[in-house]
Amino acid sequence: MAVAIEESWKKALSDEFEKEYFVGIKSFLLAEKAAGKKIYPLGSLIFNAFNLTPFNDVKVVVLGQDPYHNPNEAMGLSFSVPKSVKTPPSLKRIYKEIANDIKGFQIPEHGDLTSWAEQGVLLLNAMLTVEHKKAGSHKKIGWQKFTDAVIKKLSDEREGIIFLLWGNFAKKKGDLIDGFKHHILSSPHPSPLAGNGFFGNEHFKKTNEILISQNKTPIDWQI
């Protein structure tokens, strides 16, 4: 089955694309569209995170849960929205923490995180699609098997990746990661619904310190 995804990921995940559950995901999405349901993001953006951050370029993983379910918001990158869309509350709080972490950081007027992805930050949602106005609607169609396999593949075949796990849902994915080979930074979720526990985690400063210690180029968080 042909999947439009960047070549290094296509090779790394070739076994997953042939599994029954993944064939089921594709069948489900085609049936939903045939029934006239609106699915986000656009088909061409479902694997945007992979296309912008090749397998061997991944330095950091930011794990989100669900794509945005309002029109024109989801773009296949966790926490990110197109420049024409108002910055979501969680991302505003992420920016606030970066401003506390990184001297000179100016809070952007938009929420497009493409430049992070291009520097090696895999902005991965656990579910890669969602139905219009129905948060979590594709939670059980198989995407989590796929994205769990992505995390496990990175853990098994790479070293020194920094995994940023925010909130209880993301923290559970830590079981898939070899903590001896990689760095796991966890904290409460940046959502306003999670209180203020996200603030002061210094994840952005710590991430760059780890990258520098590995002789890697730190992330320029300014967008």
PDB file of C-alpha atoms in Angstrom:
ATOM      1  CA  MET A   1       0.000   0.000   0.000  1.00  0.00           C
ATOM      2  CA  ALA A   2       1.511   3.324  -1.059  1.00  0.00           C
ATOM      3  CA  VAL A   3       1.882   5.951   1.674  1.00  0.00           C
ATOM      4  CA  ALA A   4       2.948   9.520   0.873  1.00  0.00           C
ATOM      5  CA  ILE A   5       5.601  10.011   3.534  1.00  0.00           C
ATOM      6  CA  GLU A   6       9.247  11.124   3.526  1.00  0.00           C
ATOM      7  CA  GLU A   7      11.607   8.373   2.309  1.00  0.00           C
ATOM      8  CA  SER A   8      13.577   7.727   5.515  1.00  0.00           C
ATOM      9  CA  TRP A   9      10.360   7.333   7.492  1.00  0.00           C
ATOM     10  CA  LYS A  10       8.862   5.188   4.750  1.00  0.00           C
ATOM     11  CA  LYS A  11      11.799   2.825   5.119  1.00  0.00           C
ATOM     12  CA  ALA A  12      11.829   2.891   8.925  1.00  0.00           C
ATOM     13  CA  LEU A  13       8.087   2.209   9.183  1.00  0.00           C
ATOM     14  CA  SER A  14       7.645  -0.073   6.170  1.00  0.00           C
ATOM     15  CA  ASP A  15       6.469  -2.974   8.340  1.00  0.00           C
ATOM     16  CA  GLU A  16       3.772  -0.836   9.990  1.00  0.00           C
ATOM     17  CA  PHE A  17       2.269   0.234   6.682  1.00  0.00           C
ATOM     18  CA  GLU A  18       1.643  -3.405   5.773  1.00  0.00           C
ATOM     19  CA  LYS A  19      -0.091  -4.344   9.024  1.00  0.00           C
ATOM     20  CA  GLU A  20      -3.808  -4.972   9.172  1.00  0.00           C
ATOM     21  CA  TYR A  21      -4.479  -2.120  11.616  1.00  0.00           C
ATOM     22  CA  PHE A  22      -2.889   0.443   9.275  1.00  0.00           C
ATOM     23  CA  VAL A  23      -4.864  -0.818   6.292  1.00  0.00           C
ATOM     24  CA  GLY A  24      -7.881  -0.401   8.578  1.00  0.00           C
ATOM     25  CA  ILE A  25      -6.992   3.235   9.293  1.00  0.00           C
ATOM     26  CA  LYS A  26      -6.914   4.025   5.598  1.00  0.00           C
ATOM     27  CA  SER A  27     -10.194   2.216   4.962  1.00  0.00           C
ATOM     28  CA  PHE A  28     -11.845   4.052   7.842  1.00  0.00           C
ATOM     29  CA  LEU A  29     -10.724   7.476   6.637  1.00  0.00           C
ATOM     30  CA  LEU A  30     -11.843   6.784   3.071  1.00  0.00           C
ATOM     31  CA  ALA A  31     -15.256   5.635   4.324  1.00  0.00           C
ATOM     32  CA  GLU A  32     -15.668   8.698   6.536  1.00  0.00           C
ATOM     33  CA  LYS A  33     -14.852  11.037   3.662  1.00  0.00           C
ATOM     34  CA  ALA A  34     -17.208   9.141   1.365  1.00  0.00           C
ATOM     35  CA  ALA A  35     -19.922   9.686   3.973  1.00  0.00           C
ATOM     36  CA  GLY A  36     -19.316  13.436   3.748  1.00  0.00           C
ATOM     37  CA  LYS A  37     -17.580  13.879   7.082  1.00  0.00           C
ATOM     38  CA  LYS A  38     -14.932  16.572   7.480  1.00  0.00           C
ATOM     39  CA  ILE A  39     -11.582  15.194   8.602  1.00  0.00           C
ATOM     40  CA  TYR A  40      -8.607  17.261   9.784  1.00  0.00           C
ATOM     41  CA  PRO A  41      -5.894  17.875   8.778  1.00  0.00           C
ATOM     42  CA  LEU A  42      -6.000  17.767   4.986  1.00  0.00           C
ATOM     43  CA  GLY A  43      -4.788  14.452   3.601  1.00  0.00           C
ATOM     44  CA  SER A  44      -1.612  16.075   2.308  1.00  0.00           C
ATOM     45  CA  LEU A  45      -0.751  17.216   5.863  1.00  0.00           C
ATOM     46  CA  ILE A  46      -1.428  14.018   7.819  1.00  0.00           C
ATOM     47  CA  PHE A  47       2.271  13.103   7.722  1.00  0.00           C
ATOM     48  CA  ASN A  48       3.556  16.694   7.782  1.00  0.00           C
ATOM     49  CA  ALA A  49       5.622  16.132  10.947  1.00  0.00           C
ATOM     50  CA  PHE A  50       7.457  13.250   9.271  1.00  0.00           C
ATOM     51  CA  ASN A  51       7.948  15.072   5.984  1.00  0.00           C
ATOM     52  CA  LEU A  52       9.517  18.086   7.698  1.00  0.00           C
ATOM     53  CA  THR A  53      11.694  16.079  10.124  1.00  0.00           C
ATOM     54  CA  PRO A  54      13.381  13.026   8.533  1.00  0.00           C
ATOM     55  CA  PHE A  55      14.104  10.020  10.748  1.00  0.00           C
ATOM     56  CA  ASN A  56      17.842  10.631  11.156  1.00  0.00           C
ATOM     57  CA  ASP A  57      17.353  14.367  11.745  1.00  0.00           C
ATOM     58  CA  VAL A  58      15.156  13.987  14.843  1.00  0.00           C
ATOM     59  CA  LYS A  59      16.779  15.673  17.853  1.00  0.00           C
ATOM     60  CA  VAL A  60      13.698  16.385  19.958  1.00  0.00           C
ATOM     61  CA  VAL A  61      10.193  14.900  20.135  1.00  0.00           C
ATOM     62  CA  VAL A  62       7.255  17.004  21.354  1.00  0.00           C
ATOM     63  CA  LEU A  63       4.297  14.690  21.863  1.00  0.00           C
ATOM     64  CA  GLY A  64       0.767  16.010  21.506  1.00  0.00           C
ATOM     65  CA  GLN A  65      -2.483  14.111  21.722  1.00  0.00           C
ATOM     66  CA  ASP A  66      -5.067  15.094  19.106  1.00  0.00           C
ATOM     67  CA  PRO A  67      -5.105  17.385  16.052  1.00  0.00           C
ATOM     68  CA  TYR A  68      -7.109  20.593  16.376  1.00  0.00           C
ATOM     69  CA  HIS A  69     -10.718  19.905  15.371  1.00  0.00           C
ATOM     70  CA  ASN A  70     -11.776  23.359  14.140  1.00  0.00           C
ATOM     71  CA  PRO A  71     -11.557  24.392  10.453  1.00  0.00           C
ATOM     72  CA  ASN A  72      -8.142  25.498   9.127  1.00  0.00           C
ATOM     73  CA  GLU A  73      -6.276  24.821  12.393  1.00  0.00           C
ATOM     74  CA  ALA A  74      -4.713  21.352  12.127  1.00  0.00           C
ATOM     75  CA  MET A  75      -1.525  21.219  10.073  1.00  0.00           C
ATOM     76  CA  GLY A  76      -0.036  17.852  11.024  1.00  0.00           C
ATOM     77  CA  LEU A  77       2.298  19.303  13.685  1.00  0.00           C
ATOM     78  CA  SER A  78       1.522  19.019  17.388  1.00  0.00           C
ATOM     79  CA  PHE A  79       0.577  22.351  19.023  1.00  0.00           C
ATOM     80  CA  SER A  80       1.100  24.219  15.715  1.00  0.00           C
ATOM     81  CA  VAL A  81      -1.435  26.226  13.685  1.00  0.00           C
ATOM     82  CA  PRO A  82      -1.066  28.126  10.385  1.00  0.00           C
ATOM     83  CA  LYS A  83      -0.053  31.773  10.561  1.00  0.00           C
ATOM     84  CA  SER A  84      -3.570  32.886   9.638  1.00  0.00           C
ATOM     85  CA  VAL A  85      -5.031  31.219  12.754  1.00  0.00           C
ATOM     86  CA  LYS A  86      -5.148  32.673  16.266  1.00  0.00           C
ATOM     87  CA  THR A  87      -2.497  31.167  18.581  1.00  0.00           C
ATOM     88  CA  PRO A  88      -4.172  28.503  20.784  1.00  0.00           C
ATOM     89  CA  PRO A  89      -4.065  28.843  24.603  1.00  0.00           C
ATOM     90  CA  SER A  90      -1.620  25.948  25.171  1.00  0.00           C
ATOM     91  CA  LEU A  91       0.835  27.349  22.647  1.00  0.00           C
ATOM     92  CA  LYS A  92       0.599  30.822  24.200  1.00  0.00           C
ATOM     93  CA  ARG A  93       1.687  29.265  27.479  1.00  0.00           C
ATOM     94  CA  ILE A  94       4.493  27.364  25.735  1.00  0.00           C
ATOM     95  CA  TYR A  95       5.728  30.691  24.374  1.00  0.00           C
ATOM     96  CA  LYS A  96       5.511  32.219  27.851  1.00  0.00           C
ATOM     97  CA  GLU A  97       7.701  29.440  29.260  1.00  0.00           C
ATOM     98  CA  ILE A  98      10.248  29.851  26.449  1.00  0.00           C
ATOM     99  CA  ALA A  99      10.384  33.582  27.193  1.00  0.00           C
ATOM    100  CA  ASN A 100      11.195  32.720  30.814  1.00  0.00           C
ATOM    101  CA  ASP A 101      13.759  30.139  29.681  1.00  0.00           C
ATOM    102  CA  ILE A 102      15.564  31.746  26.770  1.00  0.00           C
ATOM    103  CA  LYS A 103      16.992  35.246  27.076  1.00  0.00           C
ATOM    104  CA  GLY A 104      15.870  37.509  24.260  1.00  0.00           C
ATOM    105  CA  PHE A 105      12.982  35.315  23.092  1.00  0.00           C
ATOM    106  CA  GLN A 106      10.175  37.430  21.680  1.00  0.00           C
ATOM    107  CA  ILE A 107       6.686  35.939  21.873  1.00  0.00           C
ATOM    108  CA  PRO A 108       5.560  35.421  18.244  1.00  0.00           C
ATOM    109  CA  GLU A 109       2.337  36.790  16.817  1.00  0.00           C
ATOM    110  CA  HIS A 110       1.537  33.457  15.139  1.00  0.00           C
ATOM    111  CA  GLY A 111       1.527  29.755  15.966  1.00  0.00           C
ATOM    112  CA  ASP A 112       3.258  28.156  12.975  1.00  0.00           C
ATOM    113  CA  LEU A 113       6.013  25.896  14.359  1.00  0.00           C
ATOM    114  CA  THR A 114       7.341  24.735  10.987  1.00  0.00           C
ATOM    115  CA  SER A 115      10.779  26.192  11.717  1.00  0.00           C
ATOM    116  CA  TRP A 116      11.093  23.984  14.803  1.00  0.00           C
ATOM    117  CA  ALA A 117      10.273  20.918  12.713  1.00  0.00           C
ATOM    118  CA  GLU A 118      12.875  21.887  10.134  1.00  0.00           C
ATOM    119  CA  GLN A 119      15.520  22.023  12.884  1.00  0.00           C
ATOM    120  CA  GLY A 120      14.839  18.483  14.084  1.00  0.00           C
ATOM    121  CA  VAL A 121      11.884  18.840  16.453  1.00  0.00           C
ATOM    122  CA  LEU A 122       9.398  16.065  15.650  1.00  0.00           C
ATOM    123  CA  LEU A 123       6.012  17.601  16.486  1.00  0.00           C
ATOM    124  CA  LEU A 124       4.131  14.332  16.822  1.00  0.00           C
ATOM    125  CA  ASN A 125       0.478  13.902  17.721  1.00  0.00           C
ATOM    126  CA  ALA A 126      -0.544  10.493  19.064  1.00  0.00           C
ATOM    127  CA  MET A 127      -3.588  10.597  16.770  1.00  0.00           C
ATOM    128  CA  LEU A 128      -2.967  11.950  13.291  1.00  0.00           C
ATOM    129  CA  THR A 129      -6.559  12.742  12.293  1.00  0.00           C
ATOM    130  CA  VAL A 130      -9.790  13.947  13.882  1.00  0.00           C
ATOM    131  CA  GLU A 131     -13.376  14.611  12.807  1.00  0.00           C
ATOM    132  CA  HIS A 132     -14.678  18.187  12.596  1.00  0.00           C
ATOM    133  CA  LYS A 133     -15.679  19.513  16.044  1.00  0.00           C
ATOM    134  CA  LYS A 134     -15.223  16.087  17.678  1.00  0.00           C
ATOM    135  CA  ALA A 135     -12.113  16.012  19.854  1.00  0.00           C
ATOM    136  CA  GLY A 136     -10.686  12.527  20.292  1.00  0.00           C
ATOM    137  CA  SER A 137     -12.988  11.062  17.657  1.00  0.00           C
ATOM    138  CA  HIS A 138     -10.194   9.035  16.021  1.00  0.00           C
ATOM    139  CA  LYS A 139      -8.626   7.894  19.272  1.00  0.00           C
ATOM    140  CA  LYS A 140      -9.484   4.247  18.694  1.00  0.00           C
ATOM    141  CA  ILE A 141      -9.034   3.769  14.938  1.00  0.00           C
ATOM    142  CA  GLY A 142      -5.420   2.588  15.187  1.00  0.00           C
ATOM    143  CA  TRP A 143      -3.343   5.746  15.106  1.00  0.00           C
ATOM    144  CA  GLN A 144      -1.935   5.133  18.574  1.00  0.00           C
ATOM    145  CA  LYS A 145      -0.538   1.781  17.473  1.00  0.00           C
ATOM    146  CA  PHE A 146       1.193   3.605  14.645  1.00  0.00           C
ATOM    147  CA  THR A 147       2.588   6.500  16.676  1.00  0.00           C
ATOM    148  CA  ASP A 148       3.632   4.161  19.494  1.00  0.00           C
ATOM    149  CA  ALA A 149       5.615   2.267  16.838  1.00  0.00           C
ATOM    150  CA  VAL A 150       7.182   5.584  15.749  1.00  0.00           C
ATOM    151  CA  ILE A 151       8.315   6.348  19.304  1.00  0.00           C
ATOM    152  CA  LYS A 152       9.615   2.796  19.794  1.00  0.00           C
ATOM    153  CA  LYS A 153      11.492   2.923  16.469  1.00  0.00           C
ATOM    154  CA  LEU A 154      13.210   6.168  17.452  1.00  0.00           C
ATOM    155  CA  SER A 155      14.044   4.741  20.862  1.00  0.00           C
ATOM    156  CA  ASP A 156      15.470   1.517  19.445  1.00  0.00           C
ATOM    157  CA  GLU A 157      17.426   2.835  16.468  1.00  0.00           C
ATOM    158  CA  ARG A 158      18.571   6.280  17.552  1.00  0.00           C
ATOM    159  CA  GLU A 159      20.439   7.665  20.572  1.00  0.00           C
ATOM    160  CA  GLY A 160      20.389  10.921  22.525  1.00  0.00           C
ATOM    161  CA  ILE A 161      16.932  12.112  21.495  1.00  0.00           C
ATOM    162  CA  ILE A 162      15.162  14.450  23.946  1.00  0.00           C
ATOM    163  CA  PHE A 163      11.521  13.511  24.514  1.00  0.00           C
ATOM    164  CA  LEU A 164       9.314  16.269  25.933  1.00  0.00           C
ATOM    165  CA  LEU A 165       6.322  14.614  27.594  1.00  0.00           C
ATOM    166  CA  TRP A 166       3.728  17.101  28.816  1.00  0.00           C
ATOM    167  CA  GLY A 167       0.683  15.893  30.711  1.00  0.00           C
ATOM    168  CA  ASN A 168      -0.389  12.443  31.890  1.00  0.00           C
ATOM    169  CA  PHE A 169      -1.267  11.153  28.431  1.00  0.00           C
ATOM    170  CA  ALA A 170       2.198  11.935  27.080  1.00  0.00           C
ATOM    171  CA  LYS A 171       3.963  10.717  30.212  1.00  0.00           C
ATOM    172  CA  LYS A 172       2.495   7.227  29.699  1.00  0.00           C
ATOM    173  CA  LYS A 173       4.406   7.035  26.412  1.00  0.00           C
ATOM    174  CA  GLY A 174       7.611   7.104  28.447  1.00  0.00           C
ATOM    175  CA  ASP A 175       7.257   3.335  28.786  1.00  0.00           C
ATOM    176  CA  LEU A 176       8.155   3.061  25.088  1.00  0.00           C
ATOM    177  CA  ILE A 177      11.427   4.973  25.488  1.00  0.00           C
ATOM    178  CA  ASP A 178      14.798   3.633  26.612  1.00  0.00           C
ATOM    179  CA  GLY A 179      15.746   6.120  29.318  1.00  0.00           C
ATOM    180  CA  PHE A 180      19.352   4.942  29.268  1.00  0.00           C
ATOM    181  CA  LYS A 181      19.813   5.912  25.601  1.00  0.00           C
ATOM    182  CA  HIS A 182      17.605   9.006  25.530  1.00  0.00           C
ATOM    183  CA  HIS A 183      16.564  11.984  27.646  1.00  0.00           C
ATOM    184  CA  ILE A 184      13.000  12.225  28.960  1.00  0.00           C
ATOM    185  CA  LEU A 185      11.779  15.587  30.262  1.00  0.00           C
ATOM    186  CA  SER A 186       8.247  15.507  31.657  1.00  0.00           C
ATOM    187  CA  SER A 187       5.934  18.054  33.240  1.00  0.00           C
ATOM    188  CA  PRO A 188       2.246  18.949  33.497  1.00  0.00           C
ATOM    189  CA  HIS A 189       0.531  19.907  30.244  1.00  0.00           C
ATOM    190  CA  PRO A 190       0.720  23.540  29.062  1.00  0.00           C
ATOM    191  CA  SER A 191      -3.084  23.744  28.778  1.00  0.00           C
ATOM    192  CA  PRO A 192      -4.727  26.325  31.067  1.00  0.00           C
ATOM    193  CA  LEU A 193      -6.938  23.428  32.249  1.00  0.00           C
ATOM    194  CA  ALA A 194      -3.860  21.811  33.818  1.00  0.00           C
ATOM    195  CA  GLY A 195      -3.081  24.727  36.134  1.00  0.00           C
ATOM    196  CA  ASN A 196       0.333  26.359  36.240  1.00  0.00           C
ATOM    197  CA  GLY A 197       2.534  23.288  36.709  1.00  0.00           C
ATOM    198  CA  PHE A 198       3.995  23.657  33.224  1.00  0.00           C
ATOM    199  CA  PHE A 199       5.632  26.961  34.100  1.00  0.00           C
ATOM    200  CA  GLY A 200       9.187  26.745  35.368  1.00  0.00           C
ATOM    201  CA  ASN A 201       9.970  23.352  33.809  1.00  0.00           C
ATOM    202  CA  GLU A 202      12.845  24.961  31.834  1.00  0.00           C
ATOM    203  CA  HIS A 203      12.463  22.304  29.135  1.00  0.00           C
ATOM    204  CA  PHE A 204      13.587  24.571  26.321  1.00  0.00           C
ATOM    205  CA  LYS A 205      16.761  25.674  28.066  1.00  0.00           C
ATOM    206  CA  LYS A 206      17.471  22.111  29.234  1.00  0.00           C
ATOM    207  CA  THR A 207      16.898  20.759  25.726  1.00  0.00           C
ATOM    208  CA  ASN A 208      19.513  23.084  24.273  1.00  0.00           C
ATOM    209  CA  GLU A 209      21.958  22.341  27.072  1.00  0.00           C
ATOM    210  CA  ILE A 210      21.654  18.630  26.308  1.00  0.00           C
ATOM    211  CA  LEU A 211      22.073  19.205  22.570  1.00  0.00           C
ATOM    212  CA  ILE A 212      25.190  21.315  23.142  1.00  0.00           C
ATOM    213  CA  SER A 213      26.616  18.591  25.418  1.00  0.00           C
ATOM    214  CA  GLN A 214      26.146  16.185  22.483  1.00  0.00           C
ATOM    215  CA  ASN A 215      27.947  18.583  20.106  1.00  0.00           C
ATOM    216  CA  LYS A 216      24.685  19.189  18.259  1.00  0.00           C
ATOM    217  CA  THR A 217      23.305  22.525  17.128  1.00  0.00           C
ATOM    218  CA  PRO A 218      20.793  23.821  19.688  1.00  0.00           C
ATOM    219  CA  ILE A 219      17.241  24.654  18.626  1.00  0.00           C
ATOM    220  CA  ASP A 220      16.505  28.266  17.745  1.00  0.00           C
ATOM    221  CA  TRP A 221      13.089  28.486  19.397  1.00  0.00           C
ATOM    222  CA  GLN A 222      12.463  31.962  17.992  1.00  0.00           C
ATOM    223  CA  ILE A 223       9.995  31.862  15.109  1.00  0.00           C
TER     224      ILE A 223
END
